[in-house]
Short mmCIF file of C-alpha atoms in Angstrom, two decimals:
data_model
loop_
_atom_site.label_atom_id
_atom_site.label_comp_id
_atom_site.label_asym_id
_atom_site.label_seq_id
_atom_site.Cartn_x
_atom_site.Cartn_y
_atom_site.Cartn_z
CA UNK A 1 18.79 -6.44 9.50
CA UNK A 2 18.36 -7.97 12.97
CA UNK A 3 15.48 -10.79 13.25
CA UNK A 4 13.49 -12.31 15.97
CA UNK A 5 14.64 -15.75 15.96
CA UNK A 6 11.06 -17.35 15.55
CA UNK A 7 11.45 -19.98 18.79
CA UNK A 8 12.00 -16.73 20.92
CA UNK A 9 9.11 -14.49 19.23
CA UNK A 10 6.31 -17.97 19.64
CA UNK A 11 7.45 -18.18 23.38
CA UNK A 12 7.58 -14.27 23.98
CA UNK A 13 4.21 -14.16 22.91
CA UNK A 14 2.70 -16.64 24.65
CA UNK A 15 4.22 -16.23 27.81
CA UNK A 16 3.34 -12.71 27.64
CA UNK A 17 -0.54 -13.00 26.95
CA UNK A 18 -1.12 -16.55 29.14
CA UNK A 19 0.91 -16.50 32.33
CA UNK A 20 0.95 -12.87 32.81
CA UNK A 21 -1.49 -11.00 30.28
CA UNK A 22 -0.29 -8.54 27.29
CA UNK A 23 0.63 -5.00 28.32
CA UNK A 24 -2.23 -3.05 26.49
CA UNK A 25 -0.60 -1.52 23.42
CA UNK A 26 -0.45 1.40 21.64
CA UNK A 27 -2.93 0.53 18.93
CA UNK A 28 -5.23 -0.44 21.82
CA UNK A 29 -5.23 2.75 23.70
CA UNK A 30 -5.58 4.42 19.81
CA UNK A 31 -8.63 2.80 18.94
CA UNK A 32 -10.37 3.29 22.07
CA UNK A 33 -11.08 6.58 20.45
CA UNK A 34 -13.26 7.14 17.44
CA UNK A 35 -11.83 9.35 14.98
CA UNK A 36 -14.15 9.83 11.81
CA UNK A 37 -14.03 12.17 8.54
CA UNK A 38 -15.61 14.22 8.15
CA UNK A 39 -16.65 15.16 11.96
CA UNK A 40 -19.80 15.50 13.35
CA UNK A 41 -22.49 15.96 12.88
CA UNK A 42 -21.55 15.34 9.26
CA UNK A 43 -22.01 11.82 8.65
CA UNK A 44 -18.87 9.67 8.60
CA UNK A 45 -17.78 7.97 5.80
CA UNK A 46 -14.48 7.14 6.78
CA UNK A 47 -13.24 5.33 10.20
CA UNK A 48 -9.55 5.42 11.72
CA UNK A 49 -8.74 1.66 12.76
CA UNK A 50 -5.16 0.61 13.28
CA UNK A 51 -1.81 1.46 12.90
CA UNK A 52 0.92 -1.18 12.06
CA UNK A 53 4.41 -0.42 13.37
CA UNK A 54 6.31 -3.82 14.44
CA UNK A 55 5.86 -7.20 16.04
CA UNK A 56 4.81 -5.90 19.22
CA UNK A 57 1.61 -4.94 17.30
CA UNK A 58 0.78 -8.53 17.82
CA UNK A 59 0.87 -8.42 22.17
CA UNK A 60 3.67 -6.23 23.74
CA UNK A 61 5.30 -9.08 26.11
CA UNK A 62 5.66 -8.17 29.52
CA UNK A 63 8.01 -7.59 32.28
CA UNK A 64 8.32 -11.89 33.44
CA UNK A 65 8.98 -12.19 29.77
CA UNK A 66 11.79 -9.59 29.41
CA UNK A 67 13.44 -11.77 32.74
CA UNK A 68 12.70 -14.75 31.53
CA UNK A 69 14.21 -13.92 27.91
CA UNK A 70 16.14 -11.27 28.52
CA UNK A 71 15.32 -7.70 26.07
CA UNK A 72 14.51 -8.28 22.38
CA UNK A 73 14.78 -5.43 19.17
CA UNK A 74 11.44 -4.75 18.34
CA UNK A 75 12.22 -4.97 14.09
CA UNK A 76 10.36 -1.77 13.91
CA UNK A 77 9.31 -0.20 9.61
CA UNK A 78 11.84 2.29 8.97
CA UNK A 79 10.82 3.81 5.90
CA UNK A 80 7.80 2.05 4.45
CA UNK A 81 6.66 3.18 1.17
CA UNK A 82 4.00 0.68 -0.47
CA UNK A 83 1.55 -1.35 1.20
CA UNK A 84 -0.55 -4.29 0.15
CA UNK A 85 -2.93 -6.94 2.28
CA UNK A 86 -4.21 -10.09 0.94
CA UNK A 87 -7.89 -11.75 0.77
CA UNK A 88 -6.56 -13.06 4.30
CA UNK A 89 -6.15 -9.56 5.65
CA UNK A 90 -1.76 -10.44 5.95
CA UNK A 91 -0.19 -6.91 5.24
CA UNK A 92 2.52 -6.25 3.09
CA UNK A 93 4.59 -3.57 3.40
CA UNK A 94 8.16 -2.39 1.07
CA UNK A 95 10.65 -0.90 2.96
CA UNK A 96 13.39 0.34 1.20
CA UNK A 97 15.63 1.27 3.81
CA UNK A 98 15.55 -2.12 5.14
CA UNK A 99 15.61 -3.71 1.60
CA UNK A 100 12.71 -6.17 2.19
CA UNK A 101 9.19 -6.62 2.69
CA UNK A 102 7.73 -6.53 6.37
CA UNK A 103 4.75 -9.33 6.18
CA UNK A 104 2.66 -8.83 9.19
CA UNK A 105 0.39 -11.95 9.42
CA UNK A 106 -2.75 -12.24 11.03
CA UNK A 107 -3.41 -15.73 10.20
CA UNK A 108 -0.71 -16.94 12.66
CA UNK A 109 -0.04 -13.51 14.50
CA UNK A 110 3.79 -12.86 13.90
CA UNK A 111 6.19 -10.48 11.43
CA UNK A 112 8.14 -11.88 8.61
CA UNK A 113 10.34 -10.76 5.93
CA UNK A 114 10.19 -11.52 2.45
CA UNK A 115 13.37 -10.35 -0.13
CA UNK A 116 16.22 -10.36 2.30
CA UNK A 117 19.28 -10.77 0.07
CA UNK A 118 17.60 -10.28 -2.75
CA UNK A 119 15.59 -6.79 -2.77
CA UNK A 120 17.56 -3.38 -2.34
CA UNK A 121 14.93 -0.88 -2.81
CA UNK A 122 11.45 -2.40 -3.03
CA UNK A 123 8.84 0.16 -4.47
CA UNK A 124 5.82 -1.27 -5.81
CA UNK A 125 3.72 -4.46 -4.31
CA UNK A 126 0.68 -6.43 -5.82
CA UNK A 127 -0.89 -9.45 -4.84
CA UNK A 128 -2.13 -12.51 -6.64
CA UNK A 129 -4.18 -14.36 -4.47
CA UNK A 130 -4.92 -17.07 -6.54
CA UNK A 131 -1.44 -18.18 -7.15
CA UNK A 132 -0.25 -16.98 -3.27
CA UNK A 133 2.15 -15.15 -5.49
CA UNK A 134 3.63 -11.53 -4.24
CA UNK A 135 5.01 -8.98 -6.82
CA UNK A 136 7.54 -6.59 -5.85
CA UNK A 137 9.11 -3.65 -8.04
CA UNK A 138 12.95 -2.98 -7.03
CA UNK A 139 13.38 0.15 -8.71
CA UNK A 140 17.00 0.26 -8.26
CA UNK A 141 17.76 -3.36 -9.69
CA UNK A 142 15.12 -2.24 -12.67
CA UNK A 143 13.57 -6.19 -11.79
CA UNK A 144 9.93 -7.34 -10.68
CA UNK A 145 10.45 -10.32 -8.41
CA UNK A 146 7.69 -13.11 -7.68
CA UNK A 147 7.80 -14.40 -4.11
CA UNK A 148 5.42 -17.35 -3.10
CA UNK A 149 3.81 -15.14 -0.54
CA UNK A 150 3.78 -17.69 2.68
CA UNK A 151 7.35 -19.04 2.10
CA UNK A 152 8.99 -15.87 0.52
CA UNK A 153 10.65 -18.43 -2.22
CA UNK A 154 11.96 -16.57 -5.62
CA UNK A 155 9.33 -17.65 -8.23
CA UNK A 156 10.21 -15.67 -11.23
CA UNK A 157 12.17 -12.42 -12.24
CA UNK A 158 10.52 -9.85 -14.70
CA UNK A 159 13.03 -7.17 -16.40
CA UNK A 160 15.80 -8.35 -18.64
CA UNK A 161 18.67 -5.87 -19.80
CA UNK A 162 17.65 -2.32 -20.07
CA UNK A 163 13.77 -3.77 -19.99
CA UNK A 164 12.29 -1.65 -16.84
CA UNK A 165 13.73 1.59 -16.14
CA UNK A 166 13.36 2.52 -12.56
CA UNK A 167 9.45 0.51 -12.04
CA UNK A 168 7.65 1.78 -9.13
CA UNK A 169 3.68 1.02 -9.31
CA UNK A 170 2.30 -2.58 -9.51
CA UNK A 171 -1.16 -4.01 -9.61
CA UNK A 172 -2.77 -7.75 -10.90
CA UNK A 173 -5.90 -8.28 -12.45
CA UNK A 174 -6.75 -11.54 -10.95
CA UNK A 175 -9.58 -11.47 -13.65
CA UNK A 176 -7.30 -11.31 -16.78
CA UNK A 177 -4.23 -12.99 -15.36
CA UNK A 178 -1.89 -9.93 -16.23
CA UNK A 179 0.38 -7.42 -14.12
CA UNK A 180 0.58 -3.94 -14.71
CA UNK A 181 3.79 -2.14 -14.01
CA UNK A 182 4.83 1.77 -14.12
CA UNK A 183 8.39 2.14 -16.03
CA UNK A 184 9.10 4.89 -14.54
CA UNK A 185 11.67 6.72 -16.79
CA UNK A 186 10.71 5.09 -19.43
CA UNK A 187 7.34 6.83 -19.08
CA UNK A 188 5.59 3.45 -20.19
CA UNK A 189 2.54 1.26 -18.14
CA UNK A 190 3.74 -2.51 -19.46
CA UNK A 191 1.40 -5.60 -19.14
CA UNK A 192 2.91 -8.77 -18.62
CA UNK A 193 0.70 -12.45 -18.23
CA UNK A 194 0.97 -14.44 -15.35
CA UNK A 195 3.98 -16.04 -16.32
CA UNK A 196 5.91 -12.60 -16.91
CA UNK A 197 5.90 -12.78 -20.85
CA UNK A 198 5.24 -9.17 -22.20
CA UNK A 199 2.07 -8.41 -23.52
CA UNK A 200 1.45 -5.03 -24.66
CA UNK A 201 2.55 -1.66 -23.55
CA UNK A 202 0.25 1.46 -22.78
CA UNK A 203 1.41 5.04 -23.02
CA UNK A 204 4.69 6.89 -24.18
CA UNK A 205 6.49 9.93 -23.25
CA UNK A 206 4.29 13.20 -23.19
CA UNK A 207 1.63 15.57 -21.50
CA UNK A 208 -1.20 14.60 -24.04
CA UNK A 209 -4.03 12.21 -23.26
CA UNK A 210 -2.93 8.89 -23.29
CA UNK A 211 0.87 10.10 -22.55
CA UNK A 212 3.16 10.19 -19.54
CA UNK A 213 5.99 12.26 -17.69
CA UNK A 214 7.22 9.53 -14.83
CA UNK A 215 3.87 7.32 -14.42
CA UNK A 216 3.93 5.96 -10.67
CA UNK A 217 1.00 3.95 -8.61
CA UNK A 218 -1.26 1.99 -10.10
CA UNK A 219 -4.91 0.72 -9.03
CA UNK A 220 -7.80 -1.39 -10.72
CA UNK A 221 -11.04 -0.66 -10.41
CA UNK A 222 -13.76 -3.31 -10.25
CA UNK A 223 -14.11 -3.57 -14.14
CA UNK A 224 -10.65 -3.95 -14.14
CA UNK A 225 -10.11 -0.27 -15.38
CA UNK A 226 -6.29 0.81 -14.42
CA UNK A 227 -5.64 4.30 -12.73
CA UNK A 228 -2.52 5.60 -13.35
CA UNK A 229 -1.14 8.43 -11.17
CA UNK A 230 0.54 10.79 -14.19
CA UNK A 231 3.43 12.04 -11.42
CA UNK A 232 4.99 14.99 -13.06
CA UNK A 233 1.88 15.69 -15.04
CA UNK A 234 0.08 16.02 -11.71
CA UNK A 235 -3.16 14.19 -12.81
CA UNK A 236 -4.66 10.80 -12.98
CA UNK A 237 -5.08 9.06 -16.12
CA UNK A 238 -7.99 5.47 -16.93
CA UNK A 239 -7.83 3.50 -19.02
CA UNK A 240 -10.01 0.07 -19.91
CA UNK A 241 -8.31 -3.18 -19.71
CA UNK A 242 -6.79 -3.22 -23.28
CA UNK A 243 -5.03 0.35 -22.65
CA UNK A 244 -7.56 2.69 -24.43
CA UNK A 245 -7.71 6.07 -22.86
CA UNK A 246 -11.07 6.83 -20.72
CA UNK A 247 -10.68 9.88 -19.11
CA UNK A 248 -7.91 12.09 -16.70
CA UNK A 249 -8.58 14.26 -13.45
CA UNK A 250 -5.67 16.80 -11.73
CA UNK A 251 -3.66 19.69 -12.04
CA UNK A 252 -0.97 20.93 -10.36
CA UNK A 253 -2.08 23.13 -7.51
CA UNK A 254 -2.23 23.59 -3.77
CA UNK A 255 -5.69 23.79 -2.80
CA UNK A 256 -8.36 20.84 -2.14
CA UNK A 257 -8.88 18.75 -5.71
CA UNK A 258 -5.50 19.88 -6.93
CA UNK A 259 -1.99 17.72 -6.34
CA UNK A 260 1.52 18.84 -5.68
CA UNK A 261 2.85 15.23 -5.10
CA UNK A 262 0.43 12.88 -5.84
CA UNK A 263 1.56 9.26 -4.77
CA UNK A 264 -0.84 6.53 -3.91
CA UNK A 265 -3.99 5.78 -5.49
CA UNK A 266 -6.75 3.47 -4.42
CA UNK A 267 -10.42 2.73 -5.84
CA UNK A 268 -12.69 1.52 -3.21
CA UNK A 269 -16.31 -0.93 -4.21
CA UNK A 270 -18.15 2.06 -5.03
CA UNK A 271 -15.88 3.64 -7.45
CA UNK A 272 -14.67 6.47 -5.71
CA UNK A 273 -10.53 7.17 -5.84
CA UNK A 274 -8.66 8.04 -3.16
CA UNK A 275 -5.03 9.19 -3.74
CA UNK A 276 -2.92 10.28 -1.05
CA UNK A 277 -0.99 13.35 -1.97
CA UNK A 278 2.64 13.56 -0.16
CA UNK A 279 3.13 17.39 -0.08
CA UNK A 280 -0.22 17.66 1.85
CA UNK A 281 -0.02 14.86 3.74
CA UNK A 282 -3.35 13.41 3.19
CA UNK A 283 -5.59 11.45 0.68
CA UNK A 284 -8.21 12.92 -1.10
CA UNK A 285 -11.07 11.28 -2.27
CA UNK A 286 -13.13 11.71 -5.93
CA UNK A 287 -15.98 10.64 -7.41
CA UNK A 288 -14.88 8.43 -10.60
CA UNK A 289 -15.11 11.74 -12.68
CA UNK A 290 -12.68 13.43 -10.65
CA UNK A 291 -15.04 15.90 -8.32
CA UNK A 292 -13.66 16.20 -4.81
CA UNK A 293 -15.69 14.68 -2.02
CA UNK A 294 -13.63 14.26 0.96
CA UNK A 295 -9.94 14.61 2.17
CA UNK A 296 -8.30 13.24 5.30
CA UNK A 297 -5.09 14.12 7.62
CA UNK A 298 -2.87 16.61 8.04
CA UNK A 299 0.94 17.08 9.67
CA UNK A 300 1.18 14.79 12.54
CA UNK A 301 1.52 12.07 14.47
CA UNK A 302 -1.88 11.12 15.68
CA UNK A 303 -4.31 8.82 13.95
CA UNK A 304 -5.21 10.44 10.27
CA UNK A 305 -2.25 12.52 10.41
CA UNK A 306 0.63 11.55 7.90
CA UNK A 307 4.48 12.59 7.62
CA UNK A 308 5.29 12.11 4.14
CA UNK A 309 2.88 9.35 3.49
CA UNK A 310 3.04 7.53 -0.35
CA UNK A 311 1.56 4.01 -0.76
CA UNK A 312 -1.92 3.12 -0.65
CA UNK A 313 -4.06 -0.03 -0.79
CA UNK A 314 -7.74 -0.78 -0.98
CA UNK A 315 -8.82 -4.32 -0.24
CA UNK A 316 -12.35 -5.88 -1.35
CA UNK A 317 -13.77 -4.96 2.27
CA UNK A 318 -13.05 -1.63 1.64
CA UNK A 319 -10.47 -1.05 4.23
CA UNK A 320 -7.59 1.17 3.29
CA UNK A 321 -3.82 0.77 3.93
CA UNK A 322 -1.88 4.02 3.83
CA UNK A 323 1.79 3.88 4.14
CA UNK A 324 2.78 7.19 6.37
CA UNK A 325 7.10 6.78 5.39
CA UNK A 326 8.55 9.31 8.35
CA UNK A 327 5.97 8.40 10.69
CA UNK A 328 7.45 4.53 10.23
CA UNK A 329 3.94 3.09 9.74
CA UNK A 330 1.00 1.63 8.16
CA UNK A 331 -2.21 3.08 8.65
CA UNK A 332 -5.88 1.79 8.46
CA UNK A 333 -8.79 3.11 7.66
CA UNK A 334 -12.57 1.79 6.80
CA UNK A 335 -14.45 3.22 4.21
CA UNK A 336 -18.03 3.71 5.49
CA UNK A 337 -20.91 2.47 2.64
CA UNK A 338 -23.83 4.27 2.42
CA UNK A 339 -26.47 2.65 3.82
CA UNK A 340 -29.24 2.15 1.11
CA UNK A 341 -32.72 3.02 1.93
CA UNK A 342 -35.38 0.39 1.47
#
């Protein structure tokens, strides 16, 4: 994978935004348009932001910096599948095809990499916050790796021999100390502690309550209930922190409230979950019974329309980070609150 050698990105970007001034980017011209769901005169409850592509999100550098420095790659997402952010608002992103992790970081306003050398298909993300610690799935090593999140150091490996089978979705309850993780084909959730000893397993093989055919994204919800998107049963399964069945929404289907490829899932500070639905290419939002509410996108390019889209991420602000794979970016939303009468 070609880098930006980090002297060259520091001066790029400041000789492009002091001497000269940043070429207005993309993202700019984007969000000087309002795009809202549902439309007028409904009243919005969800709010396009930002898209995140490459470094050049950051400031595009101009044409006295191209001179001066001659033409650098823009390190561009190729085919991002998960997304996660951190109580900072950095951004996470798995890319397979690149076999890393693309950290955009606000804090200091450049693009990183975590996993080079080590990842070769990086699925599933989740973030301790507490610890600074990153989680990745690889599902084709069959490992869950533990990067210190600001230096990308190896912390810990999770998976021994013939452990995980294929693990895709991750999550951490900061509150409980534990990771979830989907085993795929083994059509398990397993919970590990924070120090990646085994804990307790939650499901087996199956199309009853409580079972699963290829379990995938994960999500907590504020009382630390875990969502599990049931793939090939097309539904969504709860369950409570110690892995007792709540409830299930889904069917197979192709109209609004149904799923055909259901993906990422998300639960935002009011309950409701979104999951974004590949086939469709959208996200769909229920109340936490299930009952359809909203949707959003459609084929396309344009802000709120997906190609192909499959990870999702909800932070505590309510902002939500869609991964849109063959569009080769990360997409932001804002979930609107309801504002409460006096």
């Amino acid at each position: 994978m070609t880098k930006f050698n980090s002297l060259k990105v520091f001066i790029i970007i400041v000789l492009g935004c002091v001497i000269c001034g940043c070429v207005t980017s993309a993202n700019q011209s984007e969000q000087s348009v309002e795009y809202v769901w549902p439309p007028p005169p409904e009243i919005p409850r969800i709010k396009w932001l930002r898209n995140w592509y490459h470094l050049y999100d950051f400031g595009t550098p101009n044409r006295l910096t191209t001179l001066l420095l001659g033409d650098q790659p823009a390190v561009q997402l190729r085919r991002p599948s998960n997304v996660v952010a951190d109580s900072k608002g950095n951004v996470f992103v798995a890319d397979p095809e690149e076999h890393a992790v693309f950290v955009f970081n606000q804090e200091k306003h450049n693009l990183t990499f975590i996993g080079e050398g080590t990842l070769t298909t990086p699925i599933g993300l989740a973030i301790d916050n507490k610890r600074d610690i990153l989680f990745v799935s690889d599902t084709k090593l069959d490992k869950v790796f533990a990067f210190e999140k600001n230096s990308g150091r190896e912390l810990m490996v999770i998976g021994g021999v013939d452990e995980l089978k294929n693990p895709s979705g991750l999550v951490y309850d900061e509150k409980r100390n534990r990771l979830y993780v989907s085993d795929t084909k083994n059509h398990i959730i397993r919970v590990f502690d924070d120090k990646g000893k085994a804990m307790f397993t939650i499901g087996k093989k199956g199309r009853e309550e409580g079972e699963f055919y290829f379990p995938s994204f994960l999500a907590l919800d504020n009382g630390g209930n875990l969502y599990v998107v049931d793939t090939f049963n097309f539904r969504v399964q709860i369950f409570d922190p110690n892995g007792t069945f709540l409830r299930k929404f889904g069917k197979l289907g192709d109209a609004s409230g149904s799923f055909s490829r259901p993906a990422g899932i998300g639960v935002d500070s009011e309950g409701h979950v979104y999951v974004v639905d590949t086939s469709f290419n959208n996200f769909q939002i229920f109340d936490p019974n299930g009952k359809l509410l909203l949707w959003v996108g459609e084929s396309g390019r344009r802000p709120g329309m997906f190609s192909l889209p499959v990870g999702m991420f909800i932070d505590a602000q309510d902002k939500i980070y869609v991964a849109d794979t063959f569009n080769h970016r990360v997409q932001v939303f804002q979930y609107l609150r309801e504002q409460k009468t006096q």
